[in-house]
Every structure is written in C-alpha cells, then in structure tokens.
Tab-separated table of C-alpha atoms in Angstrom:
chain	number	residue	atom	x	y	z
A	1	MET	CA	1.669	24.092	-3.012
A	2	THR	CA	4.417	22.042	-4.654
A	3	SER	CA	4.395	22.044	-8.251
A	4	ILE	CA	5.600	21.922	-11.731
A	5	GLY	CA	5.064	24.537	-14.555
A	6	GLY	CA	1.829	25.481	-12.781
A	7	ALA	CA	0.557	22.397	-11.861
A	8	GLU	CA	0.094	20.834	-8.285
A	9	MET	CA	1.522	17.624	-8.644
A	10	VAL	CA	-1.995	16.163	-6.606
A	11	ASP	CA	-4.127	17.838	-7.479
A	12	TRP	CA	-6.238	17.701	-3.734
A	13	ASN	CA	-9.086	19.329	-5.025
A	14	LEU	CA	-9.565	16.707	-7.254
A	15	ALA	CA	-9.171	14.865	-4.749
A	16	VAL	CA	-11.688	16.570	-2.418
A	17	ALA	CA	-14.220	16.348	-4.872
A	18	THR	CA	-13.765	12.361	-6.284
A	19	ALA	CA	-13.733	11.837	-1.955
A	20	ILE	CA	-17.517	14.019	-1.850
A	21	ARG	CA	-18.562	12.323	-5.562
A	22	LEU	CA	-17.967	8.946	-4.823
A	23	VAL	CA	-18.855	8.740	-1.056
A	24	ARG	CA	-22.015	6.556	0.315
A	25	PRO	CA	-24.982	8.799	1.523
A	26	GLY	CA	-25.680	8.639	5.267
A	27	PRO	CA	-27.989	7.007	7.204
A	28	GLU	CA	-31.569	8.775	6.404
A	29	VAL	CA	-32.340	10.858	9.112
A	30	SER	CA	-34.331	14.510	9.422
A	31	ARG	CA	-33.801	17.719	10.202
A	32	ASP	CA	-34.525	17.732	13.852
A	33	GLU	CA	-32.525	13.846	14.395
A	34	ALA	CA	-29.373	15.380	12.788
A	35	ARG	CA	-29.609	18.385	15.015
A	36	ALA	CA	-30.463	15.728	18.571
A	37	VAL	CA	-27.683	13.797	17.125
A	38	VAL	CA	-25.123	16.485	16.991
A	39	ALA	CA	-25.814	18.013	19.944
A	40	GLU	CA	-26.091	14.642	22.102
A	41	LEU	CA	-22.648	13.890	20.802
A	42	ARG	CA	-21.305	17.287	22.011
A	43	ARG	CA	-22.484	16.420	25.624
A	44	HIS	CA	-21.438	13.049	25.676
A	45	ALA	CA	-17.377	14.752	24.513
A	46	ARG	CA	-17.247	17.215	27.168
A	47	THR	CA	-18.664	14.421	29.848
A	48	SER	CA	-16.166	12.009	28.533
A	49	GLU	CA	-13.643	14.669	29.269
A	50	ARG	CA	-13.973	14.188	32.854
A	51	HIS	CA	-13.766	10.925	32.688
A	52	VAL	CA	-11.360	9.889	31.253
A	53	ARG	CA	-9.385	11.911	33.228
A	54	GLU	CA	-10.760	10.867	36.363
A	55	PHE	CA	-9.151	7.589	35.149
A	56	THR	CA	-6.396	7.909	32.934
A	57	ARG	CA	-5.230	10.038	35.213
A	58	MET	CA	-2.755	12.104	32.705
A	59	ILE	CA	-3.554	15.423	33.377
A	60	PRO	CA	-3.306	16.616	36.804
A	61	ASP	CA	-5.766	18.679	38.471
A	62	GLY	CA	-5.678	21.904	38.127
A	63	ALA	CA	-3.121	21.820	35.096
A	64	ALA	CA	-3.828	24.020	32.776
A	65	VAL	CA	-3.396	22.339	28.757
A	66	ALA	CA	-4.305	23.344	25.172
A	67	ASP	CA	-8.629	23.320	24.885
A	68	THR	CA	-8.333	21.754	21.150
A	69	PRO	CA	-12.037	22.519	19.861
A	70	VAL	CA	-14.662	19.031	18.755
A	71	LEU	CA	-15.915	19.027	16.388
A	72	VAL	CA	-19.018	16.628	14.423
A	73	VAL	CA	-18.307	16.570	11.497
A	74	ASP	CA	-20.475	14.830	8.417
A	75	ARG	CA	-18.227	12.658	5.547
A	76	PRO	CA	-17.078	15.944	3.822
A	77	GLY	CA	-16.162	17.081	5.558
A	78	TRP	CA	-14.006	14.006	7.370
A	79	VAL	CA	-12.464	14.506	3.510
A	80	ARG	CA	-11.852	18.203	3.835
A	81	ALA	CA	-9.984	18.169	7.325
A	82	ASN	CA	-8.255	14.999	5.944
A	83	VAL	CA	-6.842	16.708	2.813
A	84	ALA	CA	-5.641	19.239	4.617
A	85	GLY	CA	-3.886	17.067	7.253
A	86	PHE	CA	-2.392	15.000	4.083
A	87	ARG	CA	-1.336	18.428	2.024
A	88	GLU	CA	0.845	19.681	5.215
A	89	LEU	CA	2.524	16.093	5.858
A	90	LEU	CA	3.170	15.774	1.968
A	91	ALA	CA	4.646	18.986	0.972
A	92	PRO	CA	8.617	18.006	1.769
A	93	LEU	CA	8.413	15.080	0.202
A	94	LEU	CA	6.497	16.840	-3.137
A	95	GLY	CA	9.686	19.303	-2.674
A	96	LYS	CA	11.900	16.645	-3.433
A	97	MET	CA	9.934	15.148	-6.722
A	98	GLN	CA	9.750	19.022	-7.569
A	99	GLU	CA	13.518	19.263	-7.686
A	100	ARG	CA	13.859	16.063	-9.039
A	101	ARG	CA	11.867	16.335	-11.813
A	102	ALA	CA	12.786	19.736	-12.644
A	103	GLY	CA	14.638	19.528	-15.794
A	104	THR	CA	12.876	16.447	-16.740
A	105	PRO	CA	11.469	16.981	-20.801
A	106	GLY	CA	7.772	17.872	-20.764
A	107	ALA	CA	7.985	17.846	-16.784
A	108	ALA	CA	4.394	19.976	-17.000
A	109	VAL	CA	2.800	18.142	-19.007
A	110	LEU	CA	3.289	15.102	-16.888
A	111	GLY	CA	2.966	16.926	-13.665
A	112	ALA	CA	-0.438	18.198	-14.635
A	113	VAL	CA	-2.359	14.835	-15.715
A	114	GLY	CA	-0.229	12.968	-12.484
A	115	GLY	CA	-1.290	15.249	-10.404
A	116	LYS	CA	-5.324	14.393	-11.337
A	117	VAL	CA	-4.250	10.481	-11.781
A	118	THR	CA	-2.902	11.211	-8.017
A	119	GLY	CA	-5.941	13.419	-7.006
A	120	VAL	CA	-8.753	10.777	-8.163
A	121	GLU	CA	-6.385	8.488	-6.536
A	122	LEU	CA	-6.324	10.326	-3.427
A	123	GLY	CA	-10.331	10.802	-4.037
A	124	MET	CA	-11.859	7.350	-4.185
A	125	LEU	CA	-8.708	6.097	-0.933
A	126	LEU	CA	-10.809	8.323	0.972
A	127	SER	CA	-14.451	8.067	-0.369
A	128	PHE	CA	-14.460	4.389	1.140
A	129	LEU	CA	-12.454	5.501	4.069
A	130	ALA	CA	-15.076	8.231	4.464
A	131	SER	CA	-18.165	6.018	5.784
A	132	ARG	CA	-15.883	3.657	8.046
A	133	VAL	CA	-14.570	6.421	10.446
A	134	LEU	CA	-16.106	7.143	13.343
A	135	GLY	CA	-14.157	9.423	15.289
A	136	GLN	CA	-10.716	11.255	14.803
A	137	TYR	CA	-8.527	13.600	16.468
A	138	GLU	CA	-6.775	15.134	13.528
A	139	THR	CA	-3.628	16.833	14.645
A	140	PHE	CA	-2.135	18.248	11.282
A	141	ALA	CA	-4.501	19.817	9.123
A	142	PRO	CA	-3.359	23.551	9.407
A	143	LEU	CA	-5.940	26.386	11.307
A	144	GLY	CA	-8.678	27.210	9.377
A	145	ARG	CA	-12.153	28.819	9.344
A	146	ASP	CA	-13.325	25.023	8.893
A	147	LEU	CA	-10.798	23.850	10.984
A	148	PRO	CA	-10.371	25.397	14.413
A	149	GLY	CA	-7.808	24.525	16.399
A	150	PRO	CA	-5.557	26.377	19.577
A	151	PRO	CA	-3.570	29.761	18.481
A	152	ALA	CA	-0.370	28.050	18.700
A	153	GLY	CA	-1.629	25.111	17.361
A	154	GLY	CA	-2.464	21.761	17.428
A	155	GLY	CA	-5.489	18.725	16.746
A	156	ARG	CA	-9.104	18.860	16.620
A	157	LEU	CA	-11.407	15.908	17.649
A	158	LEU	CA	-13.458	15.366	14.741
A	159	LEU	CA	-16.640	12.807	15.110
A	160	VAL	CA	-18.514	11.629	12.390
A	161	ALA	CA	-22.350	11.886	13.663
A	162	PRO	CA	-23.836	10.099	10.189
A	163	ASN	CA	-21.271	7.208	10.726
A	164	ILE	CA	-21.900	6.710	14.784
A	165	VAL	CA	-25.385	6.475	13.116
A	166	HIS	CA	-24.924	4.124	10.947
A	167	VAL	CA	-23.187	1.745	12.669
A	168	GLU	CA	-25.574	2.244	16.035
A	169	ARG	CA	-28.680	1.245	13.522
A	170	GLU	CA	-26.640	-1.774	12.525
A	171	LEU	CA	-25.307	-3.228	15.657
A	172	GLU	CA	-29.172	-2.254	16.892
A	173	VAL	CA	-27.565	-1.133	20.395
A	174	HIS	CA	-28.986	1.310	22.341
A	175	PRO	CA	-28.416	4.985	20.538
A	176	HIS	CA	-27.320	6.936	23.820
A	177	ASP	CA	-24.597	4.165	25.110
A	178	PHE	CA	-23.157	3.702	22.005
A	179	ARG	CA	-22.620	7.854	21.351
A	180	LEU	CA	-20.832	7.919	24.607
A	181	TRP	CA	-18.720	5.192	24.768
A	182	VAL	CA	-17.341	6.081	20.907
A	183	CYS	CA	-16.999	9.613	22.718
A	184	LEU	CA	-15.352	8.046	25.865
A	185	HIS	CA	-12.096	6.517	23.088
A	186	GLU	CA	-11.308	10.069	20.661
A	187	GLU	CA	-11.540	11.206	24.134
A	188	THR	CA	-8.719	9.553	25.534
A	189	HIS	CA	-6.706	10.371	22.322
A	190	ARG	CA	-7.180	13.925	22.855
A	191	THR	CA	-6.259	13.832	26.443
A	192	GLN	CA	-3.237	12.225	24.398
A	193	PHE	CA	-2.141	14.673	22.883
A	194	THR	CA	-3.108	17.388	25.201
A	195	ALA	CA	-1.565	16.147	27.621
A	196	VAL	CA	2.019	15.294	26.248
A	197	PRO	CA	2.923	17.806	24.192
A	198	TRP	CA	5.723	16.452	22.705
A	199	LEU	CA	3.807	13.775	20.844
A	200	ARG	CA	2.657	15.099	18.139
A	201	ASP	CA	5.854	16.279	16.482
A	202	HIS	CA	7.510	13.332	17.495
A	203	LEU	CA	5.038	11.353	15.490
A	204	GLU	CA	5.417	14.015	13.220
A	205	GLY	CA	8.997	13.550	13.024
A	206	GLU	CA	8.662	9.301	12.165
A	207	ILE	CA	6.369	10.453	9.519
A	208	GLN	CA	8.766	12.711	7.776
A	209	THR	CA	11.107	10.237	8.174
A	210	PHE	CA	9.058	7.590	6.606
A	211	LEU	CA	8.994	9.736	3.776
A	212	GLY	CA	11.787	10.794	3.154
A	213	ALA	CA	12.963	7.137	2.182
A	214	THR	CA	11.358	7.050	-0.588
A	215	GLU	CA	12.592	5.639	-3.330
A	216	MET	CA	12.010	8.353	-6.050
A	217	ASP	CA	12.661	6.414	-9.374
A	218	PRO	CA	9.677	4.689	-10.946
A	219	VAL	CA	11.040	1.654	-12.205
A	220	THR	CA	12.036	0.680	-8.035
A	221	ILE	CA	8.706	1.179	-7.442
A	222	LEU	CA	6.789	-0.048	-10.758
A	223	GLU	CA	8.642	-3.254	-9.751
A	224	ARG	CA	7.883	-3.246	-5.960
A	225	LEU	CA	3.821	-2.913	-7.369
A	226	ARG	CA	4.418	-5.805	-9.046
A	227	GLU	CA	5.815	-7.993	-6.917
A	228	ALA	CA	2.943	-6.621	-4.162
A	229	ALA	CA	0.414	-7.721	-7.393
A	230	GLN	CA	1.841	-11.225	-7.769
A	231	SER	CA	1.639	-11.864	-3.935
A	232	PHE	CA	-1.615	-11.069	-3.941
A	233	VAL	CA	-2.326	-13.546	-6.737
A	234	GLY	CA	-0.862	-16.023	-4.745
A	235	ALA	CA	-1.625	-15.704	-1.618
A	236	ARG	CA	-3.594	-18.024	0.868
A	237	PRO	CA	-6.575	-16.010	3.077
A	238	ASP	CA	-5.630	-17.717	5.927
A	239	SER	CA	-0.992	-17.382	5.567
A	240	GLU	CA	0.038	-14.430	8.431
A	241	HIS	CA	3.671	-15.418	6.517
A	242	GLY	CA	6.498	-13.923	4.380
A	243	ASP	CA	5.237	-11.503	1.828
A	244	GLU	CA	1.150	-12.716	1.380
A	245	GLY	CA	0.934	-11.761	5.246
A	246	ARG	CA	1.402	-8.136	4.018
A	247	SER	CA	0.256	-5.067	2.402
A	248	LEU	CA	-0.098	-3.186	-0.883
A	249	VAL	CA	1.818	-0.619	1.452
A	250	GLU	CA	4.261	-2.911	3.473
A	251	LEU	CA	5.572	-4.359	-0.367
A	252	VAL	CA	6.252	-0.737	-1.366
A	253	GLN	CA	8.632	0.304	1.024
A	254	THR	CA	11.876	0.294	1.437
A	255	PRO	CA	13.879	-1.184	4.325
A	256	GLU	CA	15.265	2.018	6.441
A	257	GLN	CA	11.092	2.776	5.467
A	258	ARG	CA	9.790	-0.691	7.367
A	259	GLU	CA	11.849	0.687	10.923
A	260	VAL	CA	10.594	3.320	10.678
A	261	LEU	CA	7.007	1.628	10.230
A	262	GLY	CA	8.285	-0.622	13.162
A	263	ARG	CA	8.342	2.507	15.223
A	264	LEU	CA	5.165	3.846	14.096
A	265	THR	CA	3.140	0.648	14.516
A	266	ALA	CA	4.588	0.895	18.163
A	267	VAL	CA	3.465	4.003	18.992
A	268	MET	CA	-0.051	3.501	17.407
A	269	SER	CA	-0.748	0.328	19.064
A	270	LEU	CA	0.003	2.527	22.521
A	271	LEU	CA	-2.401	4.707	21.633
A	272	GLU	CA	-5.500	2.387	19.668
A	273	GLY	CA	-5.064	0.455	22.442
A	274	HIS	CA	-4.963	2.617	25.610
A	275	ALA	CA	-7.855	4.203	24.284
A	276	ASP	CA	-9.630	0.862	24.233
A	277	PHE	CA	-8.777	0.013	27.069
A	278	VAL	CA	-9.942	3.308	29.090
A	279	MET	CA	-13.339	3.148	26.714
A	280	ASP	CA	-13.695	-0.279	28.804
A	281	GLY	CA	-12.227	0.761	32.342
A	282	VAL	CA	-14.312	3.875	32.553
A	283	GLY	CA	-17.502	1.813	30.026
A	284	PRO	CA	-19.155	-0.288	32.651
A	285	GLU	CA	-20.019	2.813	35.718
A	286	VAL	CA	-21.560	5.396	32.740
A	287	VAL	CA	-22.161	3.157	29.937
A	288	PRO	CA	-24.934	0.685	31.103
A	289	SER	CA	-25.195	-2.322	27.722
A	290	VAL	CA	-21.786	-1.991	27.284
A	291	ALA	CA	-21.022	-5.369	27.464
A	292	GLU	CA	-23.283	-5.724	25.088
A	293	ILE	CA	-22.074	-2.978	22.829
A	294	ARG	CA	-18.178	-4.354	23.366
A	295	GLU	CA	-19.530	-7.835	21.792
A	296	LYS	CA	-20.747	-6.520	18.783
A	297	PHE	CA	-18.454	-4.290	18.015
A	298	GLN	CA	-15.808	-6.518	17.920
A	299	GLN	CA	-17.459	-8.733	15.841
A	300	ARG	CA	-18.256	-5.934	13.393
A	301	ARG	CA	-14.191	-4.646	13.643
A	302	ALA	CA	-13.151	-8.295	13.471
A	303	SER	CA	-15.731	-9.111	9.848
A	304	GLY	CA	-15.655	-6.165	8.190
A	305	ALA	CA	-18.408	-5.410	5.955
A	306	GLY	CA	-18.393	-8.123	3.170
A	307	ARG	CA	-15.884	-10.015	0.614
A	308	LEU	CA	-14.493	-6.074	-1.272
A	309	ASP	CA	-14.371	-4.560	2.565
A	310	ALA	CA	-11.987	-7.185	4.268
A	311	VAL	CA	-9.661	-6.726	0.474
A	312	LEU	CA	-9.145	-3.475	0.363
A	313	ARG	CA	-8.949	-3.723	4.418
A	314	LYS	CA	-5.939	-6.184	3.622
A	315	LEU	CA	-4.714	-4.362	0.299
A	316	LEU	CA	-4.412	-1.170	2.288
A	317	GLY	CA	-2.835	-2.295	5.628
A	318	LEU	CA	-5.953	-1.457	7.511
A	319	ASP	CA	-6.119	-5.248	8.916
A	320	ALA	CA	-3.010	-3.988	10.577
A	321	LYS	CA	-4.775	-1.129	12.776
A	322	LEU	CA	-7.561	-4.200	13.792
A	323	ARG	CA	-4.726	-5.750	15.089
A	324	GLN	CA	-2.997	-2.544	16.649
A	325	TYR	CA	-6.326	-1.833	18.342
A	326	ARG	CA	-6.051	-6.049	20.002
A	327	ASP	CA	-1.853	-5.319	21.061
A	328	GLY	CA	-1.557	-2.038	22.402
A	329	GLU	CA	-5.315	-2.880	24.346
A	330	ARG	CA	-2.862	-6.035	25.617
A	331	PHE	CA	0.186	-4.298	26.649
A	332	VAL	CA	-1.648	-1.546	28.531
A	333	ARG	CA	-3.674	-4.392	30.223
A	334	ALA	CA	-0.514	-6.146	31.596
A	335	VAL	CA	1.636	-3.132	32.930
A	336	VAL	CA	-1.666	-1.588	35.066
A	337	GLY	CA	-1.779	-4.585	36.212
A	338	GLN	CA	2.251	-4.671	37.168
A	339	VAL	CA	2.420	-1.212	37.938
A	340	GLY	CA	-0.755	-0.039	38.368
A	341	MET	CA	-1.494	3.295	36.429
A	342	GLU	CA	0.916	5.672	37.824
A	343	GLY	CA	3.613	3.026	36.722
A	344	PHE	CA	2.292	2.892	32.871
A	345	ASN	CA	2.161	6.657	32.978
A	346	ARG	CA	5.460	6.441	32.558
A	347	VAL	CA	4.866	6.300	29.160
A	348	TRP	CA	4.564	9.028	28.286
A	349	THR	CA	7.926	10.634	29.869
A	350	SER	CA	9.159	10.780	26.867
A	351	PRO	CA	9.814	9.223	22.711
A	352	ASN	CA	12.860	6.699	24.948
A	353	THR	CA	10.282	5.474	27.421
A	354	LEU	CA	7.211	4.745	24.602
A	355	PRO	CA	7.597	0.286	23.803
A	356	THR	CA	8.922	-0.871	21.181
A	357	LYS	CA	7.528	-3.051	18.967
A	358	ALA	CA	8.999	-6.001	20.500
A	359	GLU	CA	7.957	-4.412	23.473
A	360	ILE	CA	4.364	-4.602	22.277
A	361	ALA	CA	4.287	-8.059	22.593
A	362	ARG	CA	5.942	-8.708	25.723
A	363	PRO	CA	5.192	-6.329	28.101
A	364	ALA	CA	6.927	-7.494	30.726
A	365	ASP	CA	9.702	-6.780	28.750
A	366	TRP	CA	9.089	-2.926	28.638
A	367	VAL	CA	8.208	-2.451	32.577
A	368	ALA	CA	11.823	-4.254	33.026
A	369	ARG	CA	13.213	-1.554	30.830
A	370	VAL	CA	11.855	1.255	31.624
A	371	HIS	CA	11.417	0.134	35.961
A	372	ARG	CA	14.071	-1.194	36.086
A	373	ARG	CA	12.477	-4.730	37.410
A	374	GLY	CA	13.823	-8.201	36.592
A	375	SER	CA	12.035	-9.857	33.786
A	376	GLU	CA	8.586	-11.781	34.629
A	377	PRO	CA	5.880	-13.472	32.549
A	378	SER	CA	3.772	-11.350	31.097
A	379	GLU	CA	0.231	-11.769	31.025
A	380	GLY	CA	-1.030	-14.607	28.028
A	381	GLU	CA	2.696	-15.670	28.721
C-alpha cells in the first residue's frame, strides 16, 4: 500500500472499522429467517440469469462466459468489498501523491494524520451508503477468501440481504416478488460485464484518466471546496442550472475531469437504464406484482428518506445517479423501439459504439451514427 514514512495515506482498516461502527443495524430477523432469505436470493439469482439472457440475447446459446460468483452479503460485507475495490482503484493516484510529498518536511507525520482523517471520512461515507445499496456488481476488488471470482480475474455480484428485506418491508410489497425483481436488475449488470469482456477494462481506464487529472495542489482544492460551500449556502432547491445544481463532487473537478465524467456518465446511464429496461421487460412474465413494486419503488427512489438524506444525496452527487436510471432507460427503450433488441446490442461492440452523453438524451442520434440512418425524432422528443 502507498505510504509515507511507513504511514498509509488512507488508513483502509480504519475506514472499514468506522463504517461498520456507524452503519445502521439491519432489520430484525431470526436466524432461520436470515437463512431462508439468503437461500431464496441465491435461487432467484440463478433463475434471473436465464431470464436475463433470454430477454437481452447478449450471450448466444452455448457461448462460454466467465462464471462470476453471486455473493449474498450483510452491510459489513458490502463495506469490506467496496474498500477493497477503492484500494485497488486509488493505488496509482496515491502513488502520485507519495512522489509529490516524499521530500516535504514532516511528511511522515502529515501522512499518518492525513491517512487516519481520510480513513474516517471514507468510513462515514460508506456507512451512509451501506444501508441503501440493494445489490452491486463489484468489478475492481482483487480476489480473496471473502471475495472469490474467476481465476483470470473479474467481478462478483453482491446482493445485500438486510437492505433488500428492509425495503420490501418499508414498501409493504410481496417479499418473494421483490427479491426476484431486485435480482433481475442486478443480474443484468452481471450479464453486461460477462458478455462484454472489454467493458471492465474500459471503465477502469476512464476512471484512471479521471483520477490522473486530479489537481494535487491543496490550495486549489481548498478554493474549489470553498466555492462549493458558498454555492450551497445560496442554492435554490429547485435549481437545475449553474453551480447550484451541481454536486460537491462536480465542483472540485478540473475541466479535463469533467470531460471524462461526461463519458462515464453516459456509460453508467446506459448500464443502469438497460438494467431497469430488462427488469421491467422480464418482470410482467415472472413477477406477478411488478406494477405495484415498480410504482412504490420509483416513489421511494425519487423522494429519499428525509431532508438529511436529500442533502447528502445532493452533496455526494447521488441525484445524478437517479437521473441515470431515468435517462438511460428512456434511451434503451427508444433505441429498441427503432432498431429492435439485436440493433440495440450493437452498443456492446466496442467503446466506439457506446453512446455519448448527448446521445443518451437523443437516442435517434446514436441510431443514426451507429446504424448509418437518417436522424428521426425519438420517443419523448
């Protein structure tokens, strides 16, 4: 691990300990109930694999793909997996910071203190997210005893059992249907990465480009943070333009990083929207109460859990993720409506056929570029 004078620049163990200490306890269930939930989620994951593959037609019959595992985890398990992923992704960036600080007087002391502060901050962030994530396809954490994966490397699907139980109780929906519905969404992400071998490396490359453009000058970063704080002091809740509508994450970026973020936003909108599209496409056939689940879940997704939750979502940029679901699903639905599922699947051919951020908003432009057709008005325009 990158360190200065023997002190880690990010105290990863402290991050894990902080998150686990602060994370909310899960819903009350008996040991037998917990075992039943885990077993059912594993069954639904296997069932979802078949449904998703048949609907998306991304993996031809008989084609060999990486056998990535499905892991049913609790909130601490989700925290540990994500810290492992962060640690892997941030290693090059922390290496650059080590080189810049190596000759600084007092670097060892600053590194030790800064590592602990950063570890606590990361732990606080993860404790907030750990009680909200229902599932995740984790692609970056290295293989380990608690995080198995394909021998050649790859991801694993995480289903966060206590969060799924919490939400199904909160929404008062049928547990069996809700668990299968969630698995359909998450299995779509698993299929995306197993059917498209270049996708993981492409995303990692974009993330490393983003991190590589980070400004290391603490004064510059402090100025950007001050601008961010000032913008939120006078922000209007209904504002959608200017700095008032941007998250803290966006406000501390360089111009180069914003360009990369635009490409990443387009890809994530595609992945999330595709998962929602598949979930709704398969749902009516296998989830009897899918209409009720969808309506209640959309209301929950849009409203958040309260004022503090809404503020944190805005500061962390999580509102942007909510837009990704909506905009991405609209893009997929419009493209499939114009060129069919096989025509849409050309999006997975190479990085060059991924939609741009502008094309997410105008699906007909993507169809015109990739299928060499004249631009036609897309649904919703």
